PDB file of N, CA and C in Angstrom:
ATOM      1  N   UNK A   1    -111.790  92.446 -91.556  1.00 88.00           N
ATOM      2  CA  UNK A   1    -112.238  91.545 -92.593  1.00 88.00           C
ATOM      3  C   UNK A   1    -112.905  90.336 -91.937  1.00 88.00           C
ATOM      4  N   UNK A   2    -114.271  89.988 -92.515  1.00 93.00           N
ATOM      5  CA  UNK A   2    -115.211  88.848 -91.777  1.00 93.00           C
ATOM      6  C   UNK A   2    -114.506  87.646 -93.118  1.00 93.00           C
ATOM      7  N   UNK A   3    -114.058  86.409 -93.025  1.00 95.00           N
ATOM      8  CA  UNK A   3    -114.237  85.234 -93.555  1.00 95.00           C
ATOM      9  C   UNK A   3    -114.804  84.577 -93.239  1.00 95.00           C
ATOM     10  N   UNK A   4    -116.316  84.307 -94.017  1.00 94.00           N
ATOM     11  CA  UNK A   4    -116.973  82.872 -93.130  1.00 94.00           C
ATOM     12  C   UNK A   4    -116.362  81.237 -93.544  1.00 94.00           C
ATOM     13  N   UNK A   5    -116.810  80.613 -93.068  1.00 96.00           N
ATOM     14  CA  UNK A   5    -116.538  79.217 -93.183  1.00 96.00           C
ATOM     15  C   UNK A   5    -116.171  78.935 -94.637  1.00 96.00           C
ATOM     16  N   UNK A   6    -115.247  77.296 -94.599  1.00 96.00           N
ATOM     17  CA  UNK A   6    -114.801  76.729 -95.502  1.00 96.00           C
ATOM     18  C   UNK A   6    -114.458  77.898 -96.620  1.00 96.00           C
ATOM     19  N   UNK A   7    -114.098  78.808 -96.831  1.00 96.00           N
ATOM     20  CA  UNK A   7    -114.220  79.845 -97.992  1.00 96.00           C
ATOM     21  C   UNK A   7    -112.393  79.772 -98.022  1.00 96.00           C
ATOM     22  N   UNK A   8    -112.031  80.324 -99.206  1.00 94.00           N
ATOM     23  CA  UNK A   8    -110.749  80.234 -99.216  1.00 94.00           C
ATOM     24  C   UNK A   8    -110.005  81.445-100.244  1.00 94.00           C
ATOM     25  N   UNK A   9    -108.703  81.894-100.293  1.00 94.00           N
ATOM     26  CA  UNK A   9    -108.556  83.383-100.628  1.00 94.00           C
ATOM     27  C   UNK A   9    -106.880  82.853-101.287  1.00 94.00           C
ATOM     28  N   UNK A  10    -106.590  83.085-102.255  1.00 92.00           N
ATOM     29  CA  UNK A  10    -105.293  82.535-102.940  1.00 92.00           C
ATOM     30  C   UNK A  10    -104.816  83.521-103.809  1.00 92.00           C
ATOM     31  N   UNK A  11    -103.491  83.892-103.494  1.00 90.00           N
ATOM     32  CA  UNK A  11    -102.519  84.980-104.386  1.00 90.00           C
ATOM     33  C   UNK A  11    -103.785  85.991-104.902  1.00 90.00           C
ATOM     34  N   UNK A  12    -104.136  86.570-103.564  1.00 93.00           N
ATOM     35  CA  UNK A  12    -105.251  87.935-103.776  1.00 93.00           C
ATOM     36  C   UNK A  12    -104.651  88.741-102.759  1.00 93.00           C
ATOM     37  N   UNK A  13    -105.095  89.892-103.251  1.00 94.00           N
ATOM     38  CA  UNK A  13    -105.384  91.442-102.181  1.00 94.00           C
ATOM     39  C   UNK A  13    -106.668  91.579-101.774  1.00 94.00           C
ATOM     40  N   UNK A  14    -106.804  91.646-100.348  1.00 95.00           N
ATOM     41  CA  UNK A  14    -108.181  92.234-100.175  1.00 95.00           C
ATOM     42  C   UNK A  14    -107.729  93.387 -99.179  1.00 95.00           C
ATOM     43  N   UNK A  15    -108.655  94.220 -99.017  1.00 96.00           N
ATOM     44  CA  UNK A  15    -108.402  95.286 -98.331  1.00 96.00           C
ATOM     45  C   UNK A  15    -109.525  95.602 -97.112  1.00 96.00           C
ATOM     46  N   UNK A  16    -109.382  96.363 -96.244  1.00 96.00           N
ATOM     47  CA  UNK A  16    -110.180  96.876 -94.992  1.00 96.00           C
ATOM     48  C   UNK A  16    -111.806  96.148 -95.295  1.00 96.00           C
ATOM     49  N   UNK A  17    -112.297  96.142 -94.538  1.00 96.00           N
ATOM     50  CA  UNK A  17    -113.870  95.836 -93.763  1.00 96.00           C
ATOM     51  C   UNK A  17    -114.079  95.161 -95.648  1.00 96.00           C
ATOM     52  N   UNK A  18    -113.767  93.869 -95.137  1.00 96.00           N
ATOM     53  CA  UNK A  18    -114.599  93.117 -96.585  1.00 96.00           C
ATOM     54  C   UNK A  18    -115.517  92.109 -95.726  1.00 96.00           C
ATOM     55  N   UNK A  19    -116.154  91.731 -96.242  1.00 96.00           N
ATOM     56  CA  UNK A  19    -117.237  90.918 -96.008  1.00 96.00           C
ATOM     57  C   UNK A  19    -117.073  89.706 -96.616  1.00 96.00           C
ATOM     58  N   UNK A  20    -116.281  88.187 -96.523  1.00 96.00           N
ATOM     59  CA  UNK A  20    -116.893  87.067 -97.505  1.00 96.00           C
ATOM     60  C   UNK A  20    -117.482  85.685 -96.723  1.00 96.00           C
ATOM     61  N   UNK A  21    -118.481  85.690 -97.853  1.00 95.00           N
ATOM     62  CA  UNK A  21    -119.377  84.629 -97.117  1.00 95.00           C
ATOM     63  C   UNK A  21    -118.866  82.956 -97.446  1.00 95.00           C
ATOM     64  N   UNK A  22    -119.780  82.432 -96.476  1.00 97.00           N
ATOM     65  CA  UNK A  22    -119.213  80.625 -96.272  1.00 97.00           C
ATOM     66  C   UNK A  22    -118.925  80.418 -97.679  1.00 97.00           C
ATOM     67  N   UNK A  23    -117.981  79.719 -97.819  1.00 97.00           N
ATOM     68  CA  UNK A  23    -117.834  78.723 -99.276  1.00 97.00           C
ATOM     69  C   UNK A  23    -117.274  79.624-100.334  1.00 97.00           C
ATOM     70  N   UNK A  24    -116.370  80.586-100.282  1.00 96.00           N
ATOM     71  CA  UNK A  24    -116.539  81.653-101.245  1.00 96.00           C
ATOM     72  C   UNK A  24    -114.926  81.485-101.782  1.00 96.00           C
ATOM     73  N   UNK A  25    -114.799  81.927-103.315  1.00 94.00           N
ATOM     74  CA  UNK A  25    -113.912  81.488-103.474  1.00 94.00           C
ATOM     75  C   UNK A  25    -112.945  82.668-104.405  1.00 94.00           C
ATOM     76  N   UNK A  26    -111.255  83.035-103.783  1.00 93.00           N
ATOM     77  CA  UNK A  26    -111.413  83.778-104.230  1.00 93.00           C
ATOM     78  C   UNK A  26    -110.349  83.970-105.015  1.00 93.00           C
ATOM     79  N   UNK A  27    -109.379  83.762-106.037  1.00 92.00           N
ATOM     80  CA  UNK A  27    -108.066  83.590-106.616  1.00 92.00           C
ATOM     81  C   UNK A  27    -107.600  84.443-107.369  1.00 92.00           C
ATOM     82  N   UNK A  28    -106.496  84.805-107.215  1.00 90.00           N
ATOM     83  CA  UNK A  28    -105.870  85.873-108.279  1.00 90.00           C
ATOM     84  C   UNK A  28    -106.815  87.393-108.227  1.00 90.00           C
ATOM     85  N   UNK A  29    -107.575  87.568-107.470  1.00 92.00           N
ATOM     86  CA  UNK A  29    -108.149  89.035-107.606  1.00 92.00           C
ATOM     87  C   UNK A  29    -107.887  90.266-106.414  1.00 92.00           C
ATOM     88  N   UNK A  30    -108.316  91.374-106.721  1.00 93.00           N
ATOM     89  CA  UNK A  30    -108.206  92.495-105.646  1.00 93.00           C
ATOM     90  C   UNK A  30    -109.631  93.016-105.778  1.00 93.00           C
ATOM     91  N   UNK A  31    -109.513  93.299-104.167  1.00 95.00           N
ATOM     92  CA  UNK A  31    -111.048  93.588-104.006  1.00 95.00           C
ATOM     93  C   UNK A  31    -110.488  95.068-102.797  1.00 95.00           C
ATOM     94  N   UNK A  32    -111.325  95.560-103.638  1.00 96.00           N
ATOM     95  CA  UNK A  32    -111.319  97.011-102.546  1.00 96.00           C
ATOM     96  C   UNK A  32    -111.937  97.218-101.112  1.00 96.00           C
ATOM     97  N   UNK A  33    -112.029  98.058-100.615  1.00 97.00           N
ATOM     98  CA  UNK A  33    -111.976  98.456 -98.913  1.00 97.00           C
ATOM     99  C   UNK A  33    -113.660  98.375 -99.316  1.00 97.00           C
ATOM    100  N   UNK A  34    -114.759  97.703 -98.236  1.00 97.00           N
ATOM    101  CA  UNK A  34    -115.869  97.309 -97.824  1.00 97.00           C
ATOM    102  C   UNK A  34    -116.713  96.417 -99.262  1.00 97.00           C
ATOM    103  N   UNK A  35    -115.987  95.552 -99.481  1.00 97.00           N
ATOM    104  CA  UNK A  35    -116.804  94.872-100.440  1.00 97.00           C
ATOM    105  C   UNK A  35    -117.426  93.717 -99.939  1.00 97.00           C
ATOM    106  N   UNK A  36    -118.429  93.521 -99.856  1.00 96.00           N
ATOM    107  CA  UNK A  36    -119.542  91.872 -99.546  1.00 96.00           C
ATOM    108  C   UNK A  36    -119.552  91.460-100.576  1.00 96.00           C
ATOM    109  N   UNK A  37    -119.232  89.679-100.100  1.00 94.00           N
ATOM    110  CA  UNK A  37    -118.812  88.924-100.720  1.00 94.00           C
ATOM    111  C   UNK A  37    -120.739  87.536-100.470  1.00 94.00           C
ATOM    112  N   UNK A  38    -121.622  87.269-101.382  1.00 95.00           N
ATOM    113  CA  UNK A  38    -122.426  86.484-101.017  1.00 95.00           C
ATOM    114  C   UNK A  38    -121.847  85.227-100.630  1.00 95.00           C
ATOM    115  N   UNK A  39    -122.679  84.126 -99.837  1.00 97.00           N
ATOM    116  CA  UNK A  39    -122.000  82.848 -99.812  1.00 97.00           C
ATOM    117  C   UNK A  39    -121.541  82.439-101.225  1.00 97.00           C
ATOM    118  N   UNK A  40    -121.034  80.687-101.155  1.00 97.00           N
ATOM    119  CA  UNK A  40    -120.797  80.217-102.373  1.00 97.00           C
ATOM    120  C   UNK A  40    -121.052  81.383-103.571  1.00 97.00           C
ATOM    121  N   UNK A  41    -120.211  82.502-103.828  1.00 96.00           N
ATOM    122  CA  UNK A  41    -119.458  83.363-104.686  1.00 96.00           C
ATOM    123  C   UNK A  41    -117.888  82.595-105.408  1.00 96.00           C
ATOM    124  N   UNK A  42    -117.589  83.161-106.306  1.00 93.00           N
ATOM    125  CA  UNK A  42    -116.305  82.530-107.082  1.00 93.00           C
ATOM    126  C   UNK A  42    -115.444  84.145-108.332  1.00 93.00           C
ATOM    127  N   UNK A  43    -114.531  83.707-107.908  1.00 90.00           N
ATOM    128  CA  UNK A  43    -113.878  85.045-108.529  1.00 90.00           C
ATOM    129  C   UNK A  43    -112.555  84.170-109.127  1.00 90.00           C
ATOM    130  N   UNK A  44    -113.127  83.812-110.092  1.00 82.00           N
ATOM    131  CA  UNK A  44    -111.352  83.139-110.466  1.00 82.00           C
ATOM    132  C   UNK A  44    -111.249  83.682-112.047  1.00 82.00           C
ATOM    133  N   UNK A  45    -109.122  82.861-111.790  1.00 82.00           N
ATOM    134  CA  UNK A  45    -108.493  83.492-113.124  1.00 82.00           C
ATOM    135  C   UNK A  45    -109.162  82.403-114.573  1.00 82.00           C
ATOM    136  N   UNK A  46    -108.836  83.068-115.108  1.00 71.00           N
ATOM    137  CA  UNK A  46    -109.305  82.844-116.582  1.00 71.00           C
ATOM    138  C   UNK A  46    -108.081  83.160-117.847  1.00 71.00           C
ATOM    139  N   UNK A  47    -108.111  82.936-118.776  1.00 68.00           N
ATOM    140  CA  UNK A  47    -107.316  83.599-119.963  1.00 68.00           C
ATOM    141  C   UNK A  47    -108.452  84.184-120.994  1.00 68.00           C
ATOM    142  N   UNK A  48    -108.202  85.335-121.190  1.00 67.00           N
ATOM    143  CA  UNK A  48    -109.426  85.924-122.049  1.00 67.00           C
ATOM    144  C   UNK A  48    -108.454  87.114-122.467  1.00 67.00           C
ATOM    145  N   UNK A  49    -108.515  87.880-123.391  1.00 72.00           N
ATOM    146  CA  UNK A  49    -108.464  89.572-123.956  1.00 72.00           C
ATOM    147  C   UNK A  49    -109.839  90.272-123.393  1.00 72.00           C
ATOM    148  N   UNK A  50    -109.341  91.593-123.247  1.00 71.00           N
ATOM    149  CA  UNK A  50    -110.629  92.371-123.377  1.00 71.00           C
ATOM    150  C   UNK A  50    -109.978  93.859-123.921  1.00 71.00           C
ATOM    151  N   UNK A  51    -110.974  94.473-124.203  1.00 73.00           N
ATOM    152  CA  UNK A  51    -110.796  95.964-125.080  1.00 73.00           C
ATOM    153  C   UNK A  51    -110.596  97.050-124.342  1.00 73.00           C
ATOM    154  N   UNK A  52    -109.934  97.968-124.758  1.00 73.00           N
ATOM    155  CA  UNK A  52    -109.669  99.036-123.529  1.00 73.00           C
ATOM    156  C   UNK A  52    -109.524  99.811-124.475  1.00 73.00           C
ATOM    157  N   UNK A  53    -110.278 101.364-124.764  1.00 82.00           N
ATOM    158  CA  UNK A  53    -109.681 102.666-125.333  1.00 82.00           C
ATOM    159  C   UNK A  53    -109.473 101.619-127.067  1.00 82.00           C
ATOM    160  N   UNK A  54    -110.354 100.924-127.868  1.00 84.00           N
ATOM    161  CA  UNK A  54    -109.692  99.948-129.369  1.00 84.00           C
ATOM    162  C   UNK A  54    -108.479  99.605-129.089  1.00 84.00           C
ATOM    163  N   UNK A  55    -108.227  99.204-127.946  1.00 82.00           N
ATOM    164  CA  UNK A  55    -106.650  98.034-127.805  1.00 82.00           C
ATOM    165  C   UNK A  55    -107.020  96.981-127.471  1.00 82.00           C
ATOM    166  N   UNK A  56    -106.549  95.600-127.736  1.00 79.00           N
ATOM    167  CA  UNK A  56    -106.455  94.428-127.055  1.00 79.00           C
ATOM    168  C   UNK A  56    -105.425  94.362-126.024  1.00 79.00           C
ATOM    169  N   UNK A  57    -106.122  94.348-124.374  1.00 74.00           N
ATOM    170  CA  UNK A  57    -104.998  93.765-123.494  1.00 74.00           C
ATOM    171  C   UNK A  57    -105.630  92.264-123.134  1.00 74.00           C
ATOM    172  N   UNK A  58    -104.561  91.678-122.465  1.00 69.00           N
ATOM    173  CA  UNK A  58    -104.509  90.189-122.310  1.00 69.00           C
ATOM    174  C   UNK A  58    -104.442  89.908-120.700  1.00 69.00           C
ATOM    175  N   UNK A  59    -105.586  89.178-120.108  1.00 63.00           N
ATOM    176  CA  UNK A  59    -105.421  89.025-118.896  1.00 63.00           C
ATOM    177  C   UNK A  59    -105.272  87.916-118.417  1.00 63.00           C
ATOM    178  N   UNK A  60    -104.809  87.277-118.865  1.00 62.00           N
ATOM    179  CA  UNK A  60    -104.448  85.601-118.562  1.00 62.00           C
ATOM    180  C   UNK A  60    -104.086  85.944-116.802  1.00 62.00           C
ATOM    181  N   UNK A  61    -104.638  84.235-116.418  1.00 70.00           N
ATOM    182  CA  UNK A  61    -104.476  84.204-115.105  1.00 70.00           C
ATOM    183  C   UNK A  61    -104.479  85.387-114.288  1.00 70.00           C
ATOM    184  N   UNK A  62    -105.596  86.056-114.538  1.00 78.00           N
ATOM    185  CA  UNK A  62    -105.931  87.242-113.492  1.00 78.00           C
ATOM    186  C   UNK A  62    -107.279  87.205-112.902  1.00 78.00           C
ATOM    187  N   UNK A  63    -107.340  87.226-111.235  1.00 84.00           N
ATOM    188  CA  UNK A  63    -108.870  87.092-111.446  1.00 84.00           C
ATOM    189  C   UNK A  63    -109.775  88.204-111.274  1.00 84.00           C
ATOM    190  N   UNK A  64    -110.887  88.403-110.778  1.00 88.00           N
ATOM    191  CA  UNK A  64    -111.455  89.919-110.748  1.00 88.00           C
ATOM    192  C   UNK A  64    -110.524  91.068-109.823  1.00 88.00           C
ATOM    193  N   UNK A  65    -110.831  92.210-110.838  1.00 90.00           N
ATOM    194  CA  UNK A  65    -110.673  93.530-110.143  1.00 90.00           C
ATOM    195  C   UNK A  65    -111.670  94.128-109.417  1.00 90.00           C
ATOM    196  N   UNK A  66    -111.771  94.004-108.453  1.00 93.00           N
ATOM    197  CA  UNK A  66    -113.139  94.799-107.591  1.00 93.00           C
ATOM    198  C   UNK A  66    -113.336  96.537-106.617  1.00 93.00           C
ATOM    199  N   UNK A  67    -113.762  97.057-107.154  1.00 93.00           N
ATOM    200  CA  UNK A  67    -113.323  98.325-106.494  1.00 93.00           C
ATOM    201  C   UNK A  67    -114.349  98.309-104.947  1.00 93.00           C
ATOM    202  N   UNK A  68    -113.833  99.510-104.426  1.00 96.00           N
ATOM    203  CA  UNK A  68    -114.623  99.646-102.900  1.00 96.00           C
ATOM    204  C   UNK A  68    -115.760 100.076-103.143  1.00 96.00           C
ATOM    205  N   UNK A  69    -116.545  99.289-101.856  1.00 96.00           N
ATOM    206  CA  UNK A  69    -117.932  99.052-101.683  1.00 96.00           C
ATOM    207  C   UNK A  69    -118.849  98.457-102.512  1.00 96.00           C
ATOM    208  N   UNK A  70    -118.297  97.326-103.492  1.00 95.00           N
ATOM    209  CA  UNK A  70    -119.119  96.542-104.116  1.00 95.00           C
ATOM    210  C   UNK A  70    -119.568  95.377-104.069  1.00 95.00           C
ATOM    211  N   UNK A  71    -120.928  95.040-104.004  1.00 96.00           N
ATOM    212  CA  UNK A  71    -121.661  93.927-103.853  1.00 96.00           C
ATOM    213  C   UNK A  71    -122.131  92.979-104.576  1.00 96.00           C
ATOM    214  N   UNK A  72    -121.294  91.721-104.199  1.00 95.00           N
ATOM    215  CA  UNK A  72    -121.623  90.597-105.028  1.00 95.00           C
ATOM    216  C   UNK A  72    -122.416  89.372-104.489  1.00 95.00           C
ATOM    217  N   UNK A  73    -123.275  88.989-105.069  1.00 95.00           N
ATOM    218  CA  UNK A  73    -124.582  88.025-104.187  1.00 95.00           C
ATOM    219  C   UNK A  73    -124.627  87.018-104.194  1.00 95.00           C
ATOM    220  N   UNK A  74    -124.907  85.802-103.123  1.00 97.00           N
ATOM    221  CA  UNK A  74    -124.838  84.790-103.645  1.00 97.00           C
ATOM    222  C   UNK A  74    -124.809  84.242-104.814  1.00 97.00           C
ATOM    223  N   UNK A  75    -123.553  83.058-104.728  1.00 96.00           N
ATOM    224  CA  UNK A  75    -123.680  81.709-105.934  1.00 96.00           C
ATOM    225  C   UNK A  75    -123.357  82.991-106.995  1.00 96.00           C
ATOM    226  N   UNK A  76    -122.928  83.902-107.154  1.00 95.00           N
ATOM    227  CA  UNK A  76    -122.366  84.813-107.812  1.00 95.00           C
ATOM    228  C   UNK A  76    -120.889  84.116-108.524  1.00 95.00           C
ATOM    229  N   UNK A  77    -120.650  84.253-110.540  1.00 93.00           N
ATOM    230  CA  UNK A  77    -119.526  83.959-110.539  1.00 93.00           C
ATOM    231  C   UNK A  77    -118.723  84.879-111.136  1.00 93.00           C
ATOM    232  N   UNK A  78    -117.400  85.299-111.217  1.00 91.00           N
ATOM    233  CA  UNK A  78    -116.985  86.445-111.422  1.00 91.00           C
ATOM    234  C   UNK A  78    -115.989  85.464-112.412  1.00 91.00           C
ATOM    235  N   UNK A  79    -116.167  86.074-113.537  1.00 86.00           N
ATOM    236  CA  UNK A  79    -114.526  85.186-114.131  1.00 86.00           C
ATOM    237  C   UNK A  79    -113.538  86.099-114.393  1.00 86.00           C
ATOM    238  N   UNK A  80    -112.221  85.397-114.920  1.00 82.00           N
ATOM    239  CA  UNK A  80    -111.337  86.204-114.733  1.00 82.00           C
ATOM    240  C   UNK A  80    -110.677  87.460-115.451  1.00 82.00           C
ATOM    241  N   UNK A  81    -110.422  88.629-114.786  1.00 80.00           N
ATOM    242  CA  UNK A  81    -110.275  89.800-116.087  1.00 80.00           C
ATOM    243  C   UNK A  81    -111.409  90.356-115.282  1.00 80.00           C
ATOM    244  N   UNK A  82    -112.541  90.430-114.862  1.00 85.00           N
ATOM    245  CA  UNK A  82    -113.925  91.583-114.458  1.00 85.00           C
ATOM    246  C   UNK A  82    -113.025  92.453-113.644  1.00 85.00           C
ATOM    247  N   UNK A  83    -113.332  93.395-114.497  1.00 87.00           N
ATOM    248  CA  UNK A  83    -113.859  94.417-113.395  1.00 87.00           C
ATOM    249  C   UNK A  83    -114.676  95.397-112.905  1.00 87.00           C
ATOM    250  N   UNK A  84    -114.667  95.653-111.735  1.00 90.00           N
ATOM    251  CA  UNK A  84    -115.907  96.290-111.163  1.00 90.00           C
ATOM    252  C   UNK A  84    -115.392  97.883-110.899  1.00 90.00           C
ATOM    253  N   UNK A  85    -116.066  98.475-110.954  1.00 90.00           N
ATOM    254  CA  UNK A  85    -115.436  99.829-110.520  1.00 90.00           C
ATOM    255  C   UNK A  85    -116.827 100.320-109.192  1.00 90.00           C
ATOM    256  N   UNK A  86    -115.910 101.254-108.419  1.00 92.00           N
ATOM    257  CA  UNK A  86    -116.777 101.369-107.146  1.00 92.00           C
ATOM    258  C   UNK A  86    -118.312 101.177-106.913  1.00 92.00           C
ATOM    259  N   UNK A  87    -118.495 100.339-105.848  1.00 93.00           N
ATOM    260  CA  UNK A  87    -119.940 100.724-105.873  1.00 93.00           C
ATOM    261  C   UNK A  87    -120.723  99.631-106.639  1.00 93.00           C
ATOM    262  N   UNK A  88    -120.251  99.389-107.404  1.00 91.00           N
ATOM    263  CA  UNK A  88    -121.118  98.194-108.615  1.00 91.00           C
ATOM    264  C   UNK A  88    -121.935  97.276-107.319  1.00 91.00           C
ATOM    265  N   UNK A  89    -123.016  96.187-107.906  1.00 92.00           N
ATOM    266  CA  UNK A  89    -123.553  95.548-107.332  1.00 92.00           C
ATOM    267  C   UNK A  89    -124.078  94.145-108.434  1.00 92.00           C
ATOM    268  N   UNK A  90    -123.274  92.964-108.232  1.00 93.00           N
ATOM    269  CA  UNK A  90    -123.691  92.034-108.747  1.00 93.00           C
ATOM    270  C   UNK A  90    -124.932  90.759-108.470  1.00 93.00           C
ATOM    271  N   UNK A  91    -125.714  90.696-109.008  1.00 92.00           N
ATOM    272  CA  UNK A  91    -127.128  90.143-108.062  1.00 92.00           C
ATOM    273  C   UNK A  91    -126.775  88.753-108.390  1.00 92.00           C
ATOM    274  N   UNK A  92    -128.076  88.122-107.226  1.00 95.00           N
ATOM    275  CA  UNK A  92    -127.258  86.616-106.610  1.00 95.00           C
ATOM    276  C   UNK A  92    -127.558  85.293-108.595  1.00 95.00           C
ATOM    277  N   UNK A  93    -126.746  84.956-108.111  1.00 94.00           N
ATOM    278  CA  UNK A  93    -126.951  83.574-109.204  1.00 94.00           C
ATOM    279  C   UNK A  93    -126.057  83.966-110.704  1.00 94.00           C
ATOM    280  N   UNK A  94    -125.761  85.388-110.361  1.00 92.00           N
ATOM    281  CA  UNK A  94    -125.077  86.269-111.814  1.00 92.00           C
ATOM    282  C   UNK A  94    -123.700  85.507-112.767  1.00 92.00           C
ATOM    283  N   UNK A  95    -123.801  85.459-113.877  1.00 90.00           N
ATOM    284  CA  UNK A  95    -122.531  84.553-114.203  1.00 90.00           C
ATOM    285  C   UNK A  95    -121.800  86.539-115.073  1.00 90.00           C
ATOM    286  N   UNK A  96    -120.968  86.902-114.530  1.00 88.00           N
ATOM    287  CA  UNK A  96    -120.182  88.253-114.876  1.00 88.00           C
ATOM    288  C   UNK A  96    -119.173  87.936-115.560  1.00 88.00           C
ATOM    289  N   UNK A  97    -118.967  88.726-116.925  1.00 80.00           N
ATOM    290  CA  UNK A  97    -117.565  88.530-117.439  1.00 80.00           C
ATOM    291  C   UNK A  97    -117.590  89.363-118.379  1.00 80.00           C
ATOM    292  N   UNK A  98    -117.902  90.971-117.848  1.00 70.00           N
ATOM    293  CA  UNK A  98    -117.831  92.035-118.356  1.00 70.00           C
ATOM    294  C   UNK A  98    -116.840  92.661-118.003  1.00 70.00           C
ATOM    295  N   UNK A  99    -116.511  94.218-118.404  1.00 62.00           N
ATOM    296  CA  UNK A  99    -115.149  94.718-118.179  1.00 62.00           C
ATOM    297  C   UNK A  99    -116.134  96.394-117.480  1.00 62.00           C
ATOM    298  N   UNK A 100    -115.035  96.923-116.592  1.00 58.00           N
ATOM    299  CA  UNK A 100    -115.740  97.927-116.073  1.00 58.00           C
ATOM    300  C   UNK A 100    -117.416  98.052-115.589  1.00 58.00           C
ATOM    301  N   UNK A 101    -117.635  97.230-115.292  1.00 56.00           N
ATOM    302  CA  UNK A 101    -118.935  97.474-114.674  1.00 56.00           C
ATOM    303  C   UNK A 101    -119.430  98.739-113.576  1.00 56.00           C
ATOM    304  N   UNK A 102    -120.219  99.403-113.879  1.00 57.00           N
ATOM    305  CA  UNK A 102    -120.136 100.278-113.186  1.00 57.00           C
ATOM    306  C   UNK A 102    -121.525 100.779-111.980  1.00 57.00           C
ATOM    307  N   UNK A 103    -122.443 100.009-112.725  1.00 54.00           N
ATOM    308  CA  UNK A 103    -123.609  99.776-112.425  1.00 54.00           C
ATOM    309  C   UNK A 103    -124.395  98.466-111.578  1.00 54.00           C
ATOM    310  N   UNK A 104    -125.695  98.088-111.318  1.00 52.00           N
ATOM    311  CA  UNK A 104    -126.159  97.049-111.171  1.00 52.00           C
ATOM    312  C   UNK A 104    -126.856  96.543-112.146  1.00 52.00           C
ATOM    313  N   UNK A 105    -126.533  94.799-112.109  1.00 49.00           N
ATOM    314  CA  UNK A 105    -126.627  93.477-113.106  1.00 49.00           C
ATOM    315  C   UNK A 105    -127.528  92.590-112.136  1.00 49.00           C
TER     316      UNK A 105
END
């Protein structure tokens, strides 16, 4: 795992060959095996619902779910509850606060 500068990582999982860049910020989330992280990036908790299968679940204070090998780009913000499923790719300046992403944004 590369951490660049000033960046900081709080009550998270990260896993094998991640990538995060200077200033990056990362709380309450799990990020899967080879994910790049752009500089000044942000992944924090939030309180929100989101829909699953017509259910309401509740993700208070959770921050992104990130699966392996996904790319998030600079000044990228992730709020809390996203998740990414493998592979996804978030482009730089992106404000995300979708559920299952599976694609590129």
């Amino acid at each position: 795992m590369i951490v660049g500068p000033f960046s900081e990582i709080v009550d998270s999982v990260v896993m094998s060959n991640c990538d995060l860049g200077s200033y990056t910020s990362l709380k309450g989330s799990v990020l899967g095996s080879g994910v790049s992280f752009g500089s000044h990036s942000i992944a924090i908790p939030s309180t929100r619902n989101i829909m699953y299968f017509d259910k309401e679940f509740s993700v208070s204070d959770r921050g992104a779910m990130i699966g392996d090998d996904c790319i998030i780009g600079s000044r990228a913000t992730l709020q809390g509850g996203s998740i990414l499923l493998s592979g996804a790719t978030i482009g730089e300046g992106e404000f995300y606060n979708a559920d299952f992403q599976g694609d590129n944004i």
